[in-house]
Short mmCIF file of N, CA and C and ligand atoms in Angstrom, two decimals:
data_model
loop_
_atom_site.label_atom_id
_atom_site.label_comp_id
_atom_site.label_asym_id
_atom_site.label_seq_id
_atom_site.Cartn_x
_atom_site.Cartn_y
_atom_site.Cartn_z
N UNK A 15 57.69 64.60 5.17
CA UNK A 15 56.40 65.07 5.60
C UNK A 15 56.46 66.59 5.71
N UNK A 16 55.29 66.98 5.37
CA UNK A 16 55.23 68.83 5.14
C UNK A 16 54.07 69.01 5.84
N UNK A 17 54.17 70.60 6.61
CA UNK A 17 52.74 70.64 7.00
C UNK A 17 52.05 71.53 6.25
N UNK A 18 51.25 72.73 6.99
CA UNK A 18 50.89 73.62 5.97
C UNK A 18 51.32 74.39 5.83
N UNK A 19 52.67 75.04 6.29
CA UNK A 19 53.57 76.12 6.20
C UNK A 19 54.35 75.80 4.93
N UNK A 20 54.53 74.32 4.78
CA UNK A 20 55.58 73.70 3.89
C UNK A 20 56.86 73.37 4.42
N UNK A 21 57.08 73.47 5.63
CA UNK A 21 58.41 72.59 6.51
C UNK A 21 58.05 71.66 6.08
N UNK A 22 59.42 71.08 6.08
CA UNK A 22 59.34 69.57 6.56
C UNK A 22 59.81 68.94 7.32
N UNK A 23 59.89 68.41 8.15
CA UNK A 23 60.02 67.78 9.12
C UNK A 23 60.69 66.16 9.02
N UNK A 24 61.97 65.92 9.40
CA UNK A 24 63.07 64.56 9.30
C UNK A 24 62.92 64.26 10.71
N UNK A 25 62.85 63.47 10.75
CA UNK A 25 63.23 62.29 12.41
C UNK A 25 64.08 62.01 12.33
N UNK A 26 65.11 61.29 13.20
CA UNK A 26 66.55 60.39 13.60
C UNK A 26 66.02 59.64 13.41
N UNK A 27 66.86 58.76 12.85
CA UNK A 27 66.77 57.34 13.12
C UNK A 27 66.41 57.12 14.15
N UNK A 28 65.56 56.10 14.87
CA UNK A 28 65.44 55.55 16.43
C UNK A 28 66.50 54.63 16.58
N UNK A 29 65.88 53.96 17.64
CA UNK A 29 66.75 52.78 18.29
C UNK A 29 68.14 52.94 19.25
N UNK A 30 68.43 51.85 19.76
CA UNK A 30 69.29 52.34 20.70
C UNK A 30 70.74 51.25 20.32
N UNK A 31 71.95 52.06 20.60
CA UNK A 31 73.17 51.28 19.80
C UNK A 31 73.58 49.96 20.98
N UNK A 32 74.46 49.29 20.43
CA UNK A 32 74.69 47.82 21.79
C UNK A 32 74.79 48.06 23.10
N UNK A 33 74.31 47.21 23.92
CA UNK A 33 73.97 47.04 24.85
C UNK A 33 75.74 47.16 25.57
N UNK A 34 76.17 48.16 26.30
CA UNK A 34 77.33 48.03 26.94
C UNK A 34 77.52 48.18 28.43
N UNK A 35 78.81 48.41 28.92
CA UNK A 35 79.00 48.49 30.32
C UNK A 35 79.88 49.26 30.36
N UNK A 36 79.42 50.27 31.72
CA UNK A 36 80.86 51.13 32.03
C UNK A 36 80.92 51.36 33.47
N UNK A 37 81.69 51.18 34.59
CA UNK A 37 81.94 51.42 35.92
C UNK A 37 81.78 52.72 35.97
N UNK A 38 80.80 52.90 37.60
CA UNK A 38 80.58 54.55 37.71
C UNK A 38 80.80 54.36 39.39
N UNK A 39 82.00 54.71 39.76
CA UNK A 39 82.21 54.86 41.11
C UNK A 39 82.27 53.00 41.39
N UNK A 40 83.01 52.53 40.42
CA UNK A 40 83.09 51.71 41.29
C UNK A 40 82.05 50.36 40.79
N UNK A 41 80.86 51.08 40.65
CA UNK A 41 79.83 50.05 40.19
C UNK A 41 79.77 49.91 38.70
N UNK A 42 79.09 48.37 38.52
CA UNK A 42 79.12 48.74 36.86
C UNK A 42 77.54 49.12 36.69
N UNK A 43 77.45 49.46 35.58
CA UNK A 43 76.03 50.33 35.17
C UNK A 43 76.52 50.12 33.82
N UNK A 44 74.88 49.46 32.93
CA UNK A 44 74.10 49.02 32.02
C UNK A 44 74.00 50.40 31.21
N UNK A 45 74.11 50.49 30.01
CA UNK A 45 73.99 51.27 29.17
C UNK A 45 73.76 50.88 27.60
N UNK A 46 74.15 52.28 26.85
CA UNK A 46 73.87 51.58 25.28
C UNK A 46 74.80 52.75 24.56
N UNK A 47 75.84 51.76 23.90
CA UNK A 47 76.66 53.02 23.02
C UNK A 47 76.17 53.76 22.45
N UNK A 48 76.34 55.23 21.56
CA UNK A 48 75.61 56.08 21.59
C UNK A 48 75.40 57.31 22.50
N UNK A 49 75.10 56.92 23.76
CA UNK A 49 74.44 57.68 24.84
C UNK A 49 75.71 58.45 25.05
N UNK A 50 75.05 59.63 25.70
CA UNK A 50 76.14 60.41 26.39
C UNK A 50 76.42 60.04 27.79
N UNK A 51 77.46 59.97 28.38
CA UNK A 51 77.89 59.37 29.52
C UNK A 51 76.62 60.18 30.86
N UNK A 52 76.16 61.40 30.36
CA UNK A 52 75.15 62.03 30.66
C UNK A 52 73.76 61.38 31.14
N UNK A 53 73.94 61.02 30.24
CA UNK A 53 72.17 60.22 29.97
C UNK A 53 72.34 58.93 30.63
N UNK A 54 73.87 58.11 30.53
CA UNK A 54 73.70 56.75 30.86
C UNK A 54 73.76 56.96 32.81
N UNK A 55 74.85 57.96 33.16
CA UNK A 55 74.59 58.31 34.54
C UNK A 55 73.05 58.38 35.06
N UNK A 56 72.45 59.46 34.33
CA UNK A 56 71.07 59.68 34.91
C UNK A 56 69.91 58.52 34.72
N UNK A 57 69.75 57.60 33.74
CA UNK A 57 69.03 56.19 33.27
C UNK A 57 69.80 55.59 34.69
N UNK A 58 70.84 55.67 34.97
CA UNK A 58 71.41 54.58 36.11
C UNK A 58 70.80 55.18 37.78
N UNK A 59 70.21 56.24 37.38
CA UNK A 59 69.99 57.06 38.81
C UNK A 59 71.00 57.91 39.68
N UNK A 60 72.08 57.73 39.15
CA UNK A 60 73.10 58.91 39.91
C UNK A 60 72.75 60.17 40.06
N UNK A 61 72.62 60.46 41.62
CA UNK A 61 71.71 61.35 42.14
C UNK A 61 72.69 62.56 41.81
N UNK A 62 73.44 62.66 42.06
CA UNK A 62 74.28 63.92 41.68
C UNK A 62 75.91 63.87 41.08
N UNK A 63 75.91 64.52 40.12
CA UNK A 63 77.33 63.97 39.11
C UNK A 63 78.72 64.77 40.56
N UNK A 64 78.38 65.88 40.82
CA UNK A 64 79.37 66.36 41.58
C UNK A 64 78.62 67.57 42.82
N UNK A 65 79.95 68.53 43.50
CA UNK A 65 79.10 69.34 44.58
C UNK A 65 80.29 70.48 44.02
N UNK A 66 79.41 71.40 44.35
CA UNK A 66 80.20 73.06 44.44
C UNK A 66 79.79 74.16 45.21
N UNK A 67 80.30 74.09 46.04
CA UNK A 67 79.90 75.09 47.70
C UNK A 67 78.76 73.73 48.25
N UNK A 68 78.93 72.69 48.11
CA UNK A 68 78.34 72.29 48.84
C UNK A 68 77.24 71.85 48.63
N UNK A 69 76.46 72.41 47.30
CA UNK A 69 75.60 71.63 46.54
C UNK A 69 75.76 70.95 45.95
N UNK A 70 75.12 69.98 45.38
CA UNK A 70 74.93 68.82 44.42
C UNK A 70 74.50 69.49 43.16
N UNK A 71 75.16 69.01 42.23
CA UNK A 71 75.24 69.44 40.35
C UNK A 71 74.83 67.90 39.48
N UNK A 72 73.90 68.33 38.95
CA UNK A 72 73.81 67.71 37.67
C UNK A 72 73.54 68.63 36.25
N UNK A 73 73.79 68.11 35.65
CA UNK A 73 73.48 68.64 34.25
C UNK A 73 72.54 69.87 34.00
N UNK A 74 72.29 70.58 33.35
CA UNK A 74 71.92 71.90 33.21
C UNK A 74 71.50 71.90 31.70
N UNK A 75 72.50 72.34 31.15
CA UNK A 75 72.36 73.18 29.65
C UNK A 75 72.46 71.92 28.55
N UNK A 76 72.92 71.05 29.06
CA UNK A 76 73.14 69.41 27.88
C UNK A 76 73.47 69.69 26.32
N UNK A 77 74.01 71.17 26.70
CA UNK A 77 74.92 71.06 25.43
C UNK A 77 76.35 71.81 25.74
N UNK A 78 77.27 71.29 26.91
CA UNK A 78 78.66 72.06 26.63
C UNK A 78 78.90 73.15 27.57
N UNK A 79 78.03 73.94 27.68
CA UNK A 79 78.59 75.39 28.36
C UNK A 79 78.53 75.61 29.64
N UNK A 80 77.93 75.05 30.37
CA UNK A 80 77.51 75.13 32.05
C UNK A 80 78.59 75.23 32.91
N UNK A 81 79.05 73.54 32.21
CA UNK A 81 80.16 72.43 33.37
C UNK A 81 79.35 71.81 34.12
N UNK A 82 78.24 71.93 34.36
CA UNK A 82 77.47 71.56 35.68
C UNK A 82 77.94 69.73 35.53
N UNK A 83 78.14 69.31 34.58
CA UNK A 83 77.85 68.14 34.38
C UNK A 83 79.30 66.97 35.10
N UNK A 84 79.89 68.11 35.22
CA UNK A 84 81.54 67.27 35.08
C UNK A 84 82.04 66.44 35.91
N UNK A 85 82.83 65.54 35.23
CA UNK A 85 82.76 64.02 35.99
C UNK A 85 83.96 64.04 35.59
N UNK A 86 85.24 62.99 36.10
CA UNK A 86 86.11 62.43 36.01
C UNK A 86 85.79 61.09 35.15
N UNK A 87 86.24 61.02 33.80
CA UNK A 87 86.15 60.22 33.15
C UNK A 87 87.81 59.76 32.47
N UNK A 88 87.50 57.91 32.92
CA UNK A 88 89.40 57.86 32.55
C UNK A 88 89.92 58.40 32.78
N UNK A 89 90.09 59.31 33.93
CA UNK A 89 90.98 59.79 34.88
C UNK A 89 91.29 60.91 34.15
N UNK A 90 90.48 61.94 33.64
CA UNK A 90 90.55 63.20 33.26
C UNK A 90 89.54 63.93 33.88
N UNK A 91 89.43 64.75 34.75
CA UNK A 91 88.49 65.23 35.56
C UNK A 91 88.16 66.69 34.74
N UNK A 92 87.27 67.01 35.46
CA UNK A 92 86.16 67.77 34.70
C UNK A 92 85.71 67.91 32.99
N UNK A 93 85.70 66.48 32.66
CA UNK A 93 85.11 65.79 31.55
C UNK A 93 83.69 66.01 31.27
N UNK A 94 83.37 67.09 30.37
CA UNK A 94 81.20 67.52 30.30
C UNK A 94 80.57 65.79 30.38
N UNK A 95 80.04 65.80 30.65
CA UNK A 95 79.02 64.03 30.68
C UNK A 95 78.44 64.07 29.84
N UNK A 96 78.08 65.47 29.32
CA UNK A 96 76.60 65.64 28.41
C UNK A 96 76.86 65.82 27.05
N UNK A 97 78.83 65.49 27.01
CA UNK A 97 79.07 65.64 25.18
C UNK A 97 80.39 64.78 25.29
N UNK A 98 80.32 63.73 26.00
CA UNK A 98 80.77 62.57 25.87
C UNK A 98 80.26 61.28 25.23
N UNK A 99 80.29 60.64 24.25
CA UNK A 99 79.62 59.43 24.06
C UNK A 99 80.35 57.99 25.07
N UNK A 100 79.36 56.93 26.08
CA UNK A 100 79.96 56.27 26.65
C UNK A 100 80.54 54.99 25.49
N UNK A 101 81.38 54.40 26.22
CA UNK A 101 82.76 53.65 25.45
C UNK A 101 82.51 52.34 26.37
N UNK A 102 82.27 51.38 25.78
CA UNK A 102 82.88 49.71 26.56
C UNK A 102 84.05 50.23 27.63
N UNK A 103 83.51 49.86 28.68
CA UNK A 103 85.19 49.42 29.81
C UNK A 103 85.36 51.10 30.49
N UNK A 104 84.85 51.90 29.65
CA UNK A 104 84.78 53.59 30.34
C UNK A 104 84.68 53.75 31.95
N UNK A 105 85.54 54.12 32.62
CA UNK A 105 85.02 54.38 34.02
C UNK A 105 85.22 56.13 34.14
N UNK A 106 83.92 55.80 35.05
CA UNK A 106 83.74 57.03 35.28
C UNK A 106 83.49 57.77 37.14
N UNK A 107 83.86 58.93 37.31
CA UNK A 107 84.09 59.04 38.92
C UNK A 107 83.47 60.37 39.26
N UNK A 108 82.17 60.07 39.74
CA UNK A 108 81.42 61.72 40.29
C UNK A 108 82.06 61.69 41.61
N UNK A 109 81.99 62.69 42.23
CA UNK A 109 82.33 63.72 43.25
C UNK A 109 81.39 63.03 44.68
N UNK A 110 80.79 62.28 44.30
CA UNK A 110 79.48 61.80 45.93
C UNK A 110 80.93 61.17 46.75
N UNK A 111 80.42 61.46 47.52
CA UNK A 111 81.21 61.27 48.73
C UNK A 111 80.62 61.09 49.98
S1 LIG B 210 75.19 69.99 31.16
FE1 LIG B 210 76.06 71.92 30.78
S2 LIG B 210 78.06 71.46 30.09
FE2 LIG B 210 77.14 69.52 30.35
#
């Protein structure tokens, strides 16, 4: 599709990849492969991925550079959420306390 400039314009594919599961603190939480561990946190409602001075952090820039996002994933801590894809069986560990 072109408009009147003559771009054209491609879409993604839609749809969403299998239906999976990954523990977040403990709980399990519903997701869909594909997603960034980012997106499946925030669809699950996790109010805040971590704290720094005392505030609560979530995601920011959702591509890489912030950190705001960082979670302990499989026991590698400060893991971006937002350029992770989630994995079957993945656990993952924000900072709420
Ligand atoms: S949201 Fe900025 S690095 Fe992930």
């Amino acid at each position: 599709m072109s408009d009147s400039s003559g771009l054209h314009a491609t879409r993604l594919p839609g749809g969403r990849g299998e239906p999976i599961e990954i523990t977040v603190d403990g709980e399990r939480v519903a997701c869909f492969a594909g997603e960034t561990v980012a997106a499946a946190l925030l669809a699950a409602g996790v109010p805040e991925f971590s704290r720094r001075g005392g505030e609560p952090r979530l995601p920011l820039c959702n591509m890489g550079t912030c950190f705001e996002c960082g979670v302990t994933v499989d026991g590698v801590p400060l893991t971006r959420a937002c350029l992770l894809a989630v994995s079957a069986g993945m656990t993952v560990e924000t900072s709420r306390a």
